[in-house]
mmCIF file of C-alpha atoms in Angstrom:
data_model
loop_
_atom_site.group_PDB
_atom_site.id
_atom_site.type_symbol
_atom_site.label_atom_id
_atom_site.label_comp_id
_atom_site.label_asym_id
_atom_site.label_seq_id
_atom_site.Cartn_x
_atom_site.Cartn_y
_atom_site.Cartn_z
ATOM 1 C CA SER A 1 -0.063 -0.118 -0.159
ATOM 2 C CA LEU A 2 0.995 3.467 -0.615
ATOM 3 C CA ARG A 3 2.342 6.003 2.240
ATOM 4 C CA ILE A 4 1.075 9.133 1.887
ATOM 5 C CA ASN A 5 3.078 12.094 3.931
ATOM 6 C CA HIS A 6 0.633 14.294 5.657
ATOM 7 C CA SER A 7 0.870 18.310 5.261
ATOM 8 C CA ASP A 8 0.471 19.060 8.736
ATOM 9 C CA LYS A 9 3.634 19.211 10.450
ATOM 10 C CA LYS A 10 1.747 19.181 13.721
ATOM 11 C CA ILE A 11 1.244 15.438 13.288
ATOM 12 C CA LYS A 12 3.522 13.353 14.577
ATOM 13 C CA LYS A 13 4.391 9.695 13.994
ATOM 14 C CA VAL A 14 3.865 7.676 17.167
ATOM 15 C CA THR A 15 6.828 5.066 17.531
ATOM 16 C CA THR A 16 6.242 4.095 20.948
ATOM 17 C CA THR A 17 5.306 0.343 21.337
ATOM 18 C CA VAL A 18 2.949 -0.298 24.339
ATOM 19 C CA THR A 19 4.929 -2.474 26.561
ATOM 20 C CA GLU A 20 3.668 -4.556 29.437
ATOM 21 C CA GLU A 21 4.557 -2.011 31.862
ATOM 22 C CA ILE A 22 2.787 0.656 29.999
ATOM 23 C CA MET A 23 -0.393 -1.492 29.461
ATOM 24 C CA ASP A 24 -0.382 -2.143 33.256
ATOM 25 C CA LYS A 25 -0.626 1.456 33.981
ATOM 26 C CA MET A 26 -3.326 1.820 31.435
ATOM 27 C CA LEU A 27 -5.500 -0.972 33.129
ATOM 28 C CA GLN A 28 -4.816 0.430 36.581
ATOM 29 C CA SER A 29 -5.873 3.667 35.974
ATOM 30 C CA GLY A 30 -9.361 4.713 35.543
ATOM 31 C CA ASP A 31 -11.734 7.767 35.947
ATOM 32 C CA ASP A 32 -12.581 8.891 39.529
ATOM 33 C CA VAL A 33 -16.037 9.895 39.031
ATOM 34 C CA VAL A 34 -17.148 7.008 37.177
ATOM 35 C CA ASP A 35 -15.455 4.748 39.695
ATOM 36 C CA ARG A 36 -17.373 6.768 42.390
ATOM 37 C CA ILE A 37 -20.618 6.202 40.779
ATOM 38 C CA LEU A 38 -20.219 2.677 40.237
ATOM 39 C CA GLU A 39 -19.375 2.042 43.767
ATOM 40 C CA ARG A 40 -22.115 4.234 45.049
ATOM 41 C CA SER A 41 -24.616 2.146 42.265
ATOM 42 C CA ALA A 42 -23.474 -1.070 43.624
ATOM 43 C CA SER A 43 -24.045 -0.176 47.420
ATOM 44 C CA LEU A 44 -27.576 0.601 46.120
ATOM 45 C CA GLY A 45 -27.607 -2.651 45.162
ATOM 46 C CA VAL A 46 -27.673 -2.120 41.402
ATOM 47 C CA ARG A 47 -25.121 -4.133 39.102
ATOM 48 C CA ARG A 48 -26.430 -3.398 35.571
ATOM 49 C CA PRO A 49 -24.154 -1.253 33.116
ATOM 50 C CA ILE A 50 -24.621 2.285 32.929
ATOM 51 C CA GLN A 51 -25.175 3.719 29.742
ATOM 52 C CA TYR A 52 -24.806 7.457 29.473
ATOM 53 C CA THR A 53 -27.461 7.229 26.392
ATOM 54 C CA ASN A 54 -29.704 5.505 28.039
ATOM 55 C CA PRO A 55 -31.330 7.160 31.112
ATOM 56 C CA GLU A 56 -32.894 3.961 32.325
ATOM 57 C CA THR A 57 -29.895 2.638 33.136
ATOM 58 C CA TYR A 58 -28.932 5.558 35.439
ATOM 59 C CA GLU A 59 -32.004 6.576 37.046
ATOM 60 C CA HIS A 60 -31.060 5.427 40.501
ATOM 61 C CA VAL A 61 -28.132 7.500 40.696
ATOM 62 C CA GLN A 62 -28.696 10.549 38.324
ATOM 63 C CA HIS A 63 -29.258 12.390 42.094
ATOM 64 C CA LEU A 64 -25.754 11.956 42.730
ATOM 65 C CA PRO A 65 -23.358 14.784 43.450
ATOM 66 C CA GLU A 66 -20.719 12.640 41.268
ATOM 67 C CA PHE A 67 -23.461 11.728 38.622
ATOM 68 C CA GLN A 68 -23.923 15.927 37.899
ATOM 69 C CA GLN A 69 -20.198 16.034 37.977
ATOM 70 C CA LEU A 70 -19.601 13.502 35.353
ATOM 71 C CA GLN A 71 -22.629 14.979 33.117
ATOM 72 C CA LYS A 72 -20.600 18.319 33.294
ATOM 73 C CA GLN A 73 -17.640 16.713 32.644
ATOM 74 C CA LEU A 74 -18.970 14.825 29.485
ATOM 75 C CA GLN A 75 -20.878 18.104 28.177
ATOM 76 C CA THR A 76 -17.572 20.092 28.579
ATOM 77 C CA ILE A 77 -15.397 20.418 25.347
ATOM 78 C CA PRO A 78 -11.850 19.856 26.344
ATOM 79 C CA HIS A 79 -9.219 22.665 26.216
ATOM 80 C CA TRP A 80 -6.923 20.890 24.022
ATOM 81 C CA VAL A 81 -9.598 20.905 20.970
ATOM 82 C CA ASP A 82 -8.510 22.451 17.682
ATOM 83 C CA HIS A 83 -11.765 23.467 16.590
ATOM 84 C CA GLU A 84 -9.992 24.713 13.337
ATOM 85 C CA ARG A 85 -8.390 21.714 12.546
ATOM 86 C CA ILE A 86 -11.830 19.765 13.034
ATOM 87 C CA GLY A 87 -13.582 22.241 10.511
ATOM 88 C CA LYS A 88 -10.559 21.519 8.179
ATOM 89 C CA ALA A 89 -11.399 17.760 8.325
ATOM 90 C CA ALA A 90 -15.309 18.261 8.422
ATOM 91 C CA ALA A 91 -14.778 20.485 4.740
ATOM 92 C CA PHE A 92 -12.571 17.915 3.117
ATOM 93 C CA TYR A 93 -14.960 14.817 4.150
ATOM 94 C CA ARG A 94 -17.829 16.929 2.896
ATOM 95 C CA ASP A 95 -16.379 18.067 -0.059
ATOM 96 C CA ASN A 96 -14.928 14.402 -0.837
ATOM 97 C CA VAL A 97 -17.396 11.943 0.418
ATOM 98 C CA ALA A 98 -17.630 10.109 -2.817
ATOM 99 C CA LEU A 99 -13.589 9.928 -3.177
ATOM 100 C CA VAL A 100 -13.630 8.860 0.803
ATOM 101 C CA PHE A 101 -15.924 6.019 0.487
ATOM 102 C CA ILE A 102 -14.192 4.784 -3.065
ATOM 103 C CA GLY A 103 -11.038 4.892 -0.924
ATOM 104 C CA LEU A 104 -12.297 2.816 1.524
ATOM 105 C CA SER A 105 -13.979 0.141 -0.748
ATOM 106 C CA ILE A 106 -10.421 0.097 -2.784
ATOM 107 C CA GLY A 107 -8.751 -0.308 0.901
ATOM 108 C CA LEU A 108 -11.269 -3.342 1.367
ATOM 109 C CA VAL A 109 -10.700 -5.038 -1.898
ATOM 110 C CA GLU A 110 -6.856 -4.551 -1.474
ATOM 111 C CA SER A 111 -6.454 -6.158 1.696
ATOM 112 C CA TYR A 112 -7.775 -9.563 0.538
ATOM 113 C CA THR A 113 -5.965 -9.033 -3.252
ATOM 114 C CA PHE A 114 -2.646 -9.115 -1.786
ATOM 115 C CA PRO A 115 -1.440 -11.704 0.546
ATOM 116 C CA GLU A 116 1.189 -9.762 2.283
ATOM 117 C CA ASP A 117 -1.944 -7.647 3.488
ATOM 118 C CA ALA A 118 -4.450 -10.486 4.467
ATOM 119 C CA LYS A 119 -1.412 -11.969 6.755
ATOM 120 C CA ILE A 120 -3.117 -10.055 9.876
ATOM 121 C CA LEU A 121 -6.377 -12.159 9.088
ATOM 122 C CA GLU A 122 -4.360 -15.335 8.904
ATOM 123 C CA ILE A 123 -2.501 -14.607 12.263
ATOM 124 C CA SER A 124 -5.698 -13.619 13.709
ATOM 125 C CA GLY A 125 -7.380 -16.953 12.850
ATOM 126 C CA GLY A 126 -9.872 -15.184 10.683
ATOM 127 C CA LEU A 127 -9.017 -17.136 7.404
ATOM 128 C CA VAL A 128 -8.859 -20.545 8.726
ATOM 129 C CA GLY A 129 -10.522 -23.526 6.880
ATOM 130 C CA VAL A 130 -13.240 -23.045 4.398
ATOM 131 C CA GLN A 131 -16.163 -22.382 7.310
ATOM 132 C CA GLY A 132 -13.836 -19.776 9.290
ATOM 133 C CA THR A 133 -12.850 -17.957 5.694
ATOM 134 C CA ILE A 134 -16.229 -17.977 4.131
ATOM 135 C CA LYS A 135 -17.735 -16.847 7.904
ATOM 136 C CA ARG A 136 -15.038 -13.699 8.151
ATOM 137 C CA LEU A 137 -15.272 -12.698 4.417
ATOM 138 C CA THR A 138 -18.953 -12.566 4.649
ATOM 139 C CA ARG A 139 -18.998 -10.526 7.437
ATOM 140 C CA THR A 140 -16.974 -8.060 5.997
#
């Protein structure tokens, strides 16, 4: 596949590999507000998942100050959001929607056409045996 250099010099190539140490840190860090809400929910005897888009799943905790803090946190746009860059990306996709979908389609076909690119499917077990291969290809 072709590699096209991005014109935005602010984008840096990610070269850090995720080590076990980094993964352990990521798994141990959580969101204090959400953790407190889940603890309070469990103490009330409710063990179902809380889905922010489904009010029925959080009606038992919506009166808690922690939940109101979470709502405020989720409705606040972070300071690091670059609105100009988002606007440029939105304009690009809006103006080139046909090309974007054609590119996605070609990428999908290309991933099954060249054996090297399909290696990940083979490694993951998606292309093992006739039934497994047919099932994987029909899901795609």
